[in-house]
PDB file of C-alpha atoms in Angstrom:
ATOM      1  CA  UNK A1212      24.515   3.541  73.140  1.00  0.00           C
ATOM      2  CA  UNK A1213      27.434   5.013  74.780  1.00  0.00           C
ATOM      3  CA  UNK A1214      27.389   2.159  77.201  1.00  0.00           C
ATOM      4  CA  UNK A1215      27.406  -0.597  74.555  1.00  0.00           C
ATOM      5  CA  UNK A1216      30.116   1.319  72.493  1.00  0.00           C
ATOM      6  CA  UNK A1217      32.559   1.455  75.398  1.00  0.00           C
ATOM      7  CA  UNK A1218      31.954  -2.351  76.112  1.00  0.00           C
ATOM      8  CA  UNK A1219      32.710  -3.286  72.474  1.00  0.00           C
ATOM      9  CA  UNK A1220      35.709  -0.859  72.413  1.00  0.00           C
ATOM     10  CA  UNK A1221      37.086  -2.517  75.573  1.00  0.00           C
ATOM     11  CA  UNK A1222      36.925  -5.962  74.175  1.00  0.00           C
ATOM     12  CA  UNK A1223      33.882  -6.977  76.692  1.00  0.00           C
ATOM     13  CA  UNK A1224      32.281 -10.379  76.211  1.00  0.00           C
ATOM     14  CA  UNK A1225      29.297 -11.737  77.950  1.00  0.00           C
ATOM     15  CA  UNK A1226      30.246 -13.712  81.047  1.00  0.00           C
ATOM     16  CA  UNK A1227      29.715 -17.507  80.899  1.00  0.00           C
ATOM     17  CA  UNK A1228      26.384 -18.693  82.311  1.00  0.00           C
ATOM     18  CA  UNK A1229      26.650 -18.887  86.253  1.00  0.00           C
ATOM     19  CA  UNK A1230      29.039 -16.199  86.615  1.00  0.00           C
ATOM     20  CA  UNK A1231      28.470 -12.737  88.243  1.00  0.00           C
ATOM     21  CA  UNK A1232      30.211  -9.484  89.069  1.00  0.00           C
ATOM     22  CA  UNK A1233      30.618 -10.655  92.701  1.00  0.00           C
ATOM     23  CA  UNK A1234      33.310 -12.903  94.019  1.00  0.00           C
ATOM     24  CA  UNK A1235      33.384 -16.428  92.731  1.00  0.00           C
ATOM     25  CA  UNK A1236      31.156 -18.605  94.709  1.00  0.00           C
ATOM     26  CA  UNK A1237      32.373 -21.679  96.371  1.00  0.00           C
ATOM     27  CA  UNK A1238      30.639 -24.822  94.807  1.00  0.00           C
ATOM     28  CA  UNK A1239      29.311 -27.279  97.429  1.00  0.00           C
ATOM     29  CA  UNK A1240      30.130 -30.883  95.859  1.00  0.00           C
ATOM     30  CA  UNK A1241      28.334 -33.718  97.234  1.00  0.00           C
ATOM     31  CA  UNK A1242      30.176 -36.857  96.497  1.00  0.00           C
ATOM     32  CA  UNK A1243      31.572 -40.338  97.083  1.00  0.00           C
ATOM     33  CA  UNK A1244      34.229 -42.259  95.300  1.00  0.00           C
ATOM     34  CA  UNK A1245      31.830 -44.140  92.763  1.00  0.00           C
ATOM     35  CA  UNK A1246      32.276 -43.177  88.993  1.00  0.00           C
ATOM     36  CA  UNK A1247      29.713 -40.564  88.638  1.00  0.00           C
ATOM     37  CA  UNK A1248      31.107 -38.383  91.462  1.00  0.00           C
ATOM     38  CA  UNK A1249      34.723 -38.842  90.250  1.00  0.00           C
ATOM     39  CA  UNK A1250      33.999 -37.524  86.812  1.00  0.00           C
ATOM     40  CA  UNK A1251      32.632 -34.316  88.350  1.00  0.00           C
ATOM     41  CA  UNK A1252      35.518 -34.145  90.616  1.00  0.00           C
ATOM     42  CA  UNK A1253      37.917 -34.317  87.524  1.00  0.00           C
ATOM     43  CA  UNK A1254      35.789 -31.457  85.862  1.00  0.00           C
ATOM     44  CA  UNK A1255      36.152 -29.211  88.884  1.00  0.00           C
ATOM     45  CA  UNK A1256      39.796 -29.592  89.310  1.00  0.00           C
ATOM     46  CA  UNK A1257      40.490 -29.315  85.444  1.00  0.00           C
ATOM     47  CA  UNK A1258      38.381 -26.028  85.288  1.00  0.00           C
ATOM     48  CA  UNK A1259      40.000 -24.514  88.563  1.00  0.00           C
ATOM     49  CA  UNK A1260      36.754 -23.980  90.268  1.00  0.00           C
ATOM     50  CA  UNK A1261      36.676 -23.312  94.042  1.00  0.00           C
ATOM     51  CA  UNK A1262      34.620 -26.244  95.750  1.00  0.00           C
ATOM     52  CA  UNK A1263      33.858 -27.738  99.035  1.00  0.00           C
ATOM     53  CA  UNK A1264      33.826 -31.506  99.043  1.00  0.00           C
ATOM     54  CA  UNK A1265      30.912 -32.807 101.093  1.00  0.00           C
ATOM     55  CA  UNK A1266      30.879 -36.511 101.529  1.00  0.00           C
ATOM     56  CA  UNK A1267      27.826 -38.538 101.179  1.00  0.00           C
ATOM     57  CA  UNK A1268      28.444 -42.156 102.632  1.00  0.00           C
ATOM     58  CA  UNK A1269      26.023 -44.110 100.548  1.00  0.00           C
ATOM     59  CA  UNK A1270      26.987 -47.142 102.431  1.00  0.00           C
ATOM     60  CA  UNK A1271      25.724 -45.750 105.518  1.00  0.00           C
ATOM     61  CA  UNK A1272      22.549 -44.410 104.010  1.00  0.00           C
ATOM     62  CA  UNK A1273      23.424 -40.843 103.968  1.00  0.00           C
ATOM     63  CA  UNK A1274      21.782 -40.361 100.649  1.00  0.00           C
ATOM     64  CA  UNK A1275      18.406 -40.917 102.208  1.00  0.00           C
ATOM     65  CA  UNK A1276      18.442 -38.388 104.857  1.00  0.00           C
ATOM     66  CA  UNK A1277      16.002 -35.351 104.378  1.00  0.00           C
ATOM     67  CA  UNK A1278      18.829 -33.012 104.348  1.00  0.00           C
ATOM     68  CA  UNK A1279      20.436 -34.673 101.369  1.00  0.00           C
ATOM     69  CA  UNK A1280      17.028 -35.493  99.461  1.00  0.00           C
ATOM     70  CA  UNK A1281      16.557 -31.590  99.764  1.00  0.00           C
ATOM     71  CA  UNK A1282      19.370 -31.108  97.333  1.00  0.00           C
ATOM     72  CA  UNK A1283      18.800 -34.473  95.274  1.00  0.00           C
ATOM     73  CA  UNK A1284      15.358 -36.199  95.693  1.00  0.00           C
ATOM     74  CA  UNK A1285      16.821 -39.094  93.618  1.00  0.00           C
ATOM     75  CA  UNK A1286      19.107 -39.958  96.614  1.00  0.00           C
ATOM     76  CA  UNK A1287      22.140 -40.279  94.402  1.00  0.00           C
ATOM     77  CA  UNK A1288      25.638 -38.758  94.120  1.00  0.00           C
ATOM     78  CA  UNK A1289      26.991 -36.605  92.924  1.00  0.00           C
ATOM     79  CA  UNK A1290      25.193 -33.177  93.326  1.00  0.00           C
ATOM     80  CA  UNK A1291      26.259 -29.455  93.439  1.00  0.00           C
ATOM     81  CA  UNK A1292      24.790 -26.349  95.024  1.00  0.00           C
ATOM     82  CA  UNK A1293      26.610 -23.154  93.052  1.00  0.00           C
ATOM     83  CA  UNK A1294      24.908 -20.451  94.819  1.00  0.00           C
ATOM     84  CA  UNK A1295      21.314 -20.403  93.603  1.00  0.00           C
ATOM     85  CA  UNK A1296      21.653 -23.207  91.251  1.00  0.00           C
ATOM     86  CA  UNK A1297      21.275 -26.645  92.646  1.00  0.00           C
ATOM     87  CA  UNK A1298      21.995 -29.707  90.250  1.00  0.00           C
ATOM     88  CA  UNK A1299      22.169 -33.519  90.329  1.00  0.00           C
ATOM     89  CA  UNK A1300      23.140 -35.937  87.456  1.00  0.00           C
ATOM     90  CA  UNK A1301      26.781 -36.140  86.704  1.00  0.00           C
ATOM     91  CA  UNK A1302      26.599 -35.515  82.921  1.00  0.00           C
ATOM     92  CA  UNK A1303      24.315 -32.613  83.515  1.00  0.00           C
ATOM     93  CA  UNK A1304      26.716 -31.339  85.976  1.00  0.00           C
ATOM     94  CA  UNK A1305      29.831 -31.479  83.957  1.00  0.00           C
ATOM     95  CA  UNK A1306      27.984 -29.960  80.874  1.00  0.00           C
ATOM     96  CA  UNK A1307      26.909 -27.157  83.337  1.00  0.00           C
ATOM     97  CA  UNK A1308      30.243 -26.556  84.567  1.00  0.00           C
ATOM     98  CA  UNK A1309      31.752 -26.376  81.005  1.00  0.00           C
ATOM     99  CA  UNK A1310      29.357 -23.892  79.877  1.00  0.00           C
ATOM    100  CA  UNK A1311      29.565 -21.913  83.213  1.00  0.00           C
ATOM    101  CA  UNK A1312      33.392 -21.588  82.658  1.00  0.00           C
ATOM    102  CA  UNK A1313      33.522 -21.932  78.913  1.00  0.00           C
ATOM    103  CA  UNK A1314      36.180 -24.627  79.253  1.00  0.00           C
ATOM    104  CA  UNK A1315      36.795 -27.872  77.608  1.00  0.00           C
ATOM    105  CA  UNK A1316      33.818 -27.396  75.078  1.00  0.00           C
ATOM    106  CA  UNK A1317      34.441 -28.006  71.355  1.00  0.00           C
ATOM    107  CA  UNK A1318      35.962 -25.101  69.386  1.00  0.00           C
ATOM    108  CA  UNK A1319      33.821 -25.603  66.234  1.00  0.00           C
ATOM    109  CA  UNK A1320      29.986 -24.866  66.447  1.00  0.00           C
ATOM    110  CA  UNK A1321      29.526 -28.130  64.153  1.00  0.00           C
ATOM    111  CA  UNK A1322      31.065 -30.251  67.083  1.00  0.00           C
ATOM    112  CA  UNK A1323      28.383 -29.091  69.572  1.00  0.00           C
ATOM    113  CA  UNK A1324      26.053 -31.970  68.225  1.00  0.00           C
ATOM    114  CA  UNK A1325      28.648 -34.654  68.495  1.00  0.00           C
ATOM    115  CA  UNK A1326      29.666 -33.429  71.821  1.00  0.00           C
ATOM    116  CA  UNK A1327      25.915 -33.626  73.152  1.00  0.00           C
ATOM    117  CA  UNK A1328      25.443 -37.091  71.607  1.00  0.00           C
ATOM    118  CA  UNK A1329      28.571 -38.622  73.065  1.00  0.00           C
ATOM    119  CA  UNK A1330      27.874 -37.131  76.361  1.00  0.00           C
ATOM    120  CA  UNK A1331      24.194 -38.488  76.509  1.00  0.00           C
ATOM    121  CA  UNK A1332      25.901 -41.785  75.152  1.00  0.00           C
ATOM    122  CA  UNK A1333      27.801 -42.040  78.606  1.00  0.00           C
ATOM    123  CA  UNK A1334      24.805 -41.110  80.588  1.00  0.00           C
ATOM    124  CA  UNK A1335      22.147 -43.292  79.077  1.00  0.00           C
ATOM    125  CA  UNK A1336      24.332 -46.181  78.018  1.00  0.00           C
ATOM    126  CA  UNK A1337      27.930 -46.438  79.496  1.00  0.00           C
ATOM    127  CA  UNK A1338      26.972 -45.666  82.854  1.00  0.00           C
ATOM    128  CA  UNK A1339      23.819 -47.652  83.472  1.00  0.00           C
ATOM    129  CA  UNK A1340      24.728 -50.807  81.484  1.00  0.00           C
ATOM    130  CA  UNK A1341      28.078 -51.006  83.113  1.00  0.00           C
ATOM    131  CA  UNK A1342      26.596 -50.249  86.527  1.00  0.00           C
ATOM    132  CA  UNK A1343      24.012 -52.819  86.005  1.00  0.00           C
ATOM    133  CA  UNK A1344      26.596 -55.385  84.870  1.00  0.00           C
ATOM    134  CA  UNK A1345      28.638 -54.878  88.093  1.00  0.00           C
ATOM    135  CA  UNK A1346      25.447 -55.075  90.198  1.00  0.00           C
ATOM    136  CA  UNK A1347      24.424 -58.596  88.886  1.00  0.00           C
ATOM    137  CA  UNK A1348      27.812 -59.945  88.706  1.00  0.00           C
ATOM    138  CA  UNK A1349      28.820 -58.816  92.170  1.00  0.00           C
ATOM    139  CA  UNK A1350      25.888 -57.886  94.267  1.00  0.00           C
ATOM    140  CA  UNK A1351      22.660 -59.677  93.328  1.00  0.00           C
ATOM    141  CA  UNK A1352      21.936 -62.499  96.101  1.00  0.00           C
ATOM    142  CA  UNK A1353      20.935 -64.813  93.135  1.00  0.00           C
ATOM    143  CA  UNK A1354      23.046 -65.420  89.791  1.00  0.00           C
ATOM    144  CA  UNK A1355      20.492 -64.844  87.296  1.00  0.00           C
ATOM    145  CA  UNK A1356      21.950 -66.087  84.032  1.00  0.00           C
ATOM    146  CA  UNK A1357      19.467 -64.111  81.755  1.00  0.00           C
ATOM    147  CA  UNK A1358      20.429 -60.577  83.723  1.00  0.00           C
ATOM    148  CA  UNK A1359      24.118 -61.440  83.709  1.00  0.00           C
ATOM    149  CA  UNK A1360      24.345 -62.139  80.076  1.00  0.00           C
ATOM    150  CA  UNK A1361      22.147 -59.289  78.992  1.00  0.00           C
ATOM    151  CA  UNK A1362      24.139 -56.855  80.826  1.00  0.00           C
ATOM    152  CA  UNK A1363      27.512 -58.215  80.049  1.00  0.00           C
ATOM    153  CA  UNK A1364      26.540 -58.077  76.411  1.00  0.00           C
ATOM    154  CA  UNK A1365      25.454 -54.648  76.447  1.00  0.00           C
ATOM    155  CA  UNK A1366      28.380 -53.373  78.616  1.00  0.00           C
ATOM    156  CA  UNK A1367      30.742 -54.854  75.955  1.00  0.00           C
ATOM    157  CA  UNK A1368      28.851 -53.443  73.163  1.00  0.00           C
ATOM    158  CA  UNK A1369      28.937 -49.707  74.562  1.00  0.00           C
ATOM    159  CA  UNK A1370      32.380 -50.102  75.256  1.00  0.00           C
ATOM    160  CA  UNK A1371      33.173 -51.500  72.062  1.00  0.00           C
ATOM    161  CA  UNK A1372      31.552 -48.541  70.471  1.00  0.00           C
ATOM    162  CA  UNK A1373      33.663 -46.017  72.348  1.00  0.00           C
ATOM    163  CA  UNK A1374      36.706 -48.094  71.591  1.00  0.00           C
ATOM    164  CA  UNK A1375      36.230 -48.147  67.873  1.00  0.00           C
ATOM    165  CA  UNK A1376      35.485 -44.413  67.865  1.00  0.00           C
ATOM    166  CA  UNK A1377      38.538 -43.740  69.718  1.00  0.00           C
ATOM    167  CA  UNK A1378      40.609 -46.130  67.534  1.00  0.00           C
ATOM    168  CA  UNK A1379      40.043 -43.416  64.794  1.00  0.00           C
ATOM    169  CA  UNK A1380      39.962 -40.109  67.088  1.00  0.00           C
ATOM    170  CA  UNK A1381      42.333 -39.096  69.654  1.00  0.00           C
ATOM    171  CA  UNK A1382      39.262 -37.742  71.965  1.00  0.00           C
ATOM    172  CA  UNK A1383      35.741 -38.356  72.102  1.00  0.00           C
ATOM    173  CA  UNK A1384      35.064 -34.931  70.170  1.00  0.00           C
ATOM    174  CA  UNK A1385      37.871 -34.618  67.533  1.00  0.00           C
ATOM    175  CA  UNK A1386      41.423 -33.606  68.413  1.00  0.00           C
ATOM    176  CA  UNK A1387      40.557 -31.760  71.708  1.00  0.00           C
ATOM    177  CA  UNK A1388      39.984 -32.854  75.212  1.00  0.00           C
ATOM    178  CA  UNK A1389      36.586 -31.996  76.339  1.00  0.00           C
ATOM    179  CA  UNK A1390      34.039 -32.628  79.053  1.00  0.00           C
ATOM    180  CA  UNK A1391      32.974 -35.658  77.180  1.00  0.00           C
ATOM    181  CA  UNK A1392      36.379 -37.248  77.943  1.00  0.00           C
ATOM    182  CA  UNK A1393      36.079 -36.382  81.477  1.00  0.00           C
ATOM    183  CA  UNK A1394      32.613 -37.950  81.776  1.00  0.00           C
ATOM    184  CA  UNK A1395      33.843 -41.014  80.115  1.00  0.00           C
ATOM    185  CA  UNK A1396      36.823 -41.256  82.414  1.00  0.00           C
ATOM    186  CA  UNK A1397      34.934 -41.616  85.559  1.00  0.00           C
ATOM    187  CA  UNK A1398      34.039 -45.170  84.192  1.00  0.00           C
ATOM    188  CA  UNK A1399      36.872 -45.797  81.866  1.00  0.00           C
ATOM    189  CA  UNK A1400      39.638 -45.672  84.483  1.00  0.00           C
ATOM    190  CA  UNK A1401      37.831 -48.786  86.290  1.00  0.00           C
ATOM    191  CA  UNK A1402      37.438 -51.060  83.140  1.00  0.00           C
ATOM    192  CA  UNK A1403      40.138 -53.436  84.155  1.00  0.00           C
ATOM    193  CA  UNK A1404      38.474 -54.039  87.436  1.00  0.00           C
ATOM    194  CA  UNK A1405      34.670 -54.136  85.975  1.00  0.00           C
ATOM    195  CA  UNK A1406      35.259 -55.970  82.810  1.00  0.00           C
ATOM    196  CA  UNK A1407      38.166 -58.301  83.899  1.00  0.00           C
ATOM    197  CA  UNK A1408      39.435 -60.315  81.067  1.00  0.00           C
ATOM    198  CA  UNK A1409      37.498 -58.526  78.688  1.00  0.00           C
ATOM    199  CA  UNK A1410      39.133 -55.260  79.143  1.00  0.00           C
ATOM    200  CA  UNK A1411      42.069 -56.231  76.817  1.00  0.00           C
ATOM    201  CA  UNK A1412      39.756 -55.751  73.950  1.00  0.00           C
ATOM    202  CA  UNK A1413      39.579 -52.051  74.483  1.00  0.00           C
ATOM    203  CA  UNK A1414      43.004 -50.818  73.944  1.00  0.00           C
ATOM    204  CA  UNK A1415      42.015 -47.480  72.868  1.00  0.00           C
ATOM    205  CA  UNK A1416      39.836 -46.754  75.967  1.00  0.00           C
ATOM    206  CA  UNK A1417      42.748 -47.880  78.123  1.00  0.00           C
ATOM    207  CA  UNK A1418      44.975 -45.142  76.148  1.00  0.00           C
ATOM    208  CA  UNK A1419      42.584 -42.352  76.881  1.00  0.00           C
ATOM    209  CA  UNK A1420      41.920 -43.285  80.403  1.00  0.00           C
ATOM    210  CA  UNK A1421      45.770 -43.623  81.009  1.00  0.00           C
ATOM    211  CA  UNK A1422      46.501 -40.490  79.533  1.00  0.00           C
ATOM    212  CA  UNK A1423      43.625 -38.668  81.822  1.00  0.00           C
ATOM    213  CA  UNK A1424      44.723 -40.349  84.870  1.00  0.00           C
ATOM    214  CA  UNK A1425      48.284 -38.854  84.395  1.00  0.00           C
ATOM    215  CA  UNK A1426      47.119 -35.424  84.181  1.00  0.00           C
ATOM    216  CA  UNK A1427      47.461 -33.150  87.473  1.00  0.00           C
ATOM    217  CA  UNK A1428      43.644 -32.659  87.712  1.00  0.00           C
ATOM    218  CA  UNK A1429      42.987 -36.304  87.689  1.00  0.00           C
ATOM    219  CA  UNK A1430      45.512 -36.997  90.418  1.00  0.00           C
ATOM    220  CA  UNK A1431      43.930 -34.483  92.353  1.00  0.00           C
ATOM    221  CA  UNK A1432      40.433 -35.801  91.848  1.00  0.00           C
ATOM    222  CA  UNK A1433      41.699 -39.417  92.825  1.00  0.00           C
ATOM    223  CA  UNK A1434      42.994 -38.020  96.109  1.00  0.00           C
ATOM    224  CA  UNK A1435      39.540 -36.620  97.084  1.00  0.00           C
ATOM    225  CA  UNK A1436      39.103 -40.338  98.401  1.00  0.00           C
ATOM    226  CA  UNK A1437      41.427 -39.556 101.240  1.00  0.00           C
ATOM    227  CA  UNK A1438      39.368 -36.599 102.633  1.00  0.00           C
ATOM    228  CA  UNK A1439      36.889 -38.986 104.230  1.00  0.00           C
ATOM    229  CA  UNK A1440      37.101 -42.331 105.443  1.00  0.00           C
ATOM    230  CA  UNK A1441      34.119 -43.910 103.630  1.00  0.00           C
ATOM    231  CA  UNK A1442      32.541 -47.041 104.464  1.00  0.00           C
ATOM    232  CA  UNK A1443      33.944 -49.941 102.518  1.00  0.00           C
ATOM    233  CA  UNK A1444      32.207 -53.086 103.699  1.00  0.00           C
ATOM    234  CA  UNK A1445      29.220 -54.429 101.728  1.00  0.00           C
ATOM    235  CA  UNK A1446      27.305 -55.641 104.581  1.00  0.00           C
ATOM    236  CA  UNK A1447      23.748 -55.590 105.465  1.00  0.00           C
ATOM    237  CA  UNK A1448      23.607 -52.032 106.216  1.00  0.00           C
ATOM    238  CA  UNK A1449      25.224 -51.315 103.120  1.00  0.00           C
ATOM    239  CA  UNK A1450      22.921 -53.413 100.769  1.00  0.00           C
ATOM    240  CA  UNK A1451      19.946 -51.987 102.681  1.00  0.00           C
ATOM    241  CA  UNK A1452      21.095 -48.436 102.036  1.00  0.00           C
ATOM    242  CA  UNK A1453      22.260 -48.778  98.297  1.00  0.00           C
ATOM    243  CA  UNK A1454      19.608 -51.187  97.047  1.00  0.00           C
ATOM    244  CA  UNK A1455      16.537 -50.459  99.233  1.00  0.00           C
ATOM    245  CA  UNK A1456      14.119 -51.658  96.226  1.00  0.00           C
ATOM    246  CA  UNK A1457      15.129 -55.241  96.949  1.00  0.00           C
ATOM    247  CA  UNK A1458      14.848 -55.060 100.554  1.00  0.00           C
ATOM    248  CA  UNK A1459      11.377 -53.215 100.411  1.00  0.00           C
ATOM    249  CA  UNK A1460       9.935 -55.920  97.905  1.00  0.00           C
ATOM    250  CA  UNK A1461      11.408 -58.651 100.237  1.00  0.00           C
ATOM    251  CA  UNK A1462       9.605 -57.279 103.434  1.00  0.00           C
ATOM    252  CA  UNK A1463       6.368 -56.713 101.376  1.00  0.00           C
TER     253      UNK A1463
END
């Protein structure tokens, strides 16, 4: 009773999840310069968290090495190790970091539902459909009209939903910059390159992406690419490393 009274009188509050009484742990951040790792880099910088960037050169197959599979059995980036917490999937990571620090979450309890909905929309819609559009447009050995039409349509449809929402709202969740905007930024900043002439349709997406890219944290996140000389050639080694299922099927 006495301890509880003292804590309340001194203004004590429960610590956000993941924090302890000990000195803050340096987060190990396994990354490449792809959209999903970049959203986590932005999140780490915005939240002022101490982290160690560990490059995973996916075009050289580093994601398939046993030591990395022990961190992420899905052989993708990003991943983090925060003390005894190991996580993969970029949207799960940004939500974890926001809850760990108590930063960049909606101020109103009623906004938590929309935050989760839009965060999952980025995870299950924006990322996969945009990524598949890029794959079939740029990397598929055969130009399959059905696949290209489907993924172009779905990529444009998803970005259209986001753009319509941002036309009525400053940010993805009300008037406050949150982790949802960070998650979206990973892909949104590349819309001109990905969607080409279609990018002009999404002025509100551009407005948000440009605003975030101008932030000091985003500049630091973008600069992370200079810490490691990632392979840039999409040669046979890179294709086998990044699209192993296609090669395994061909070999079979």
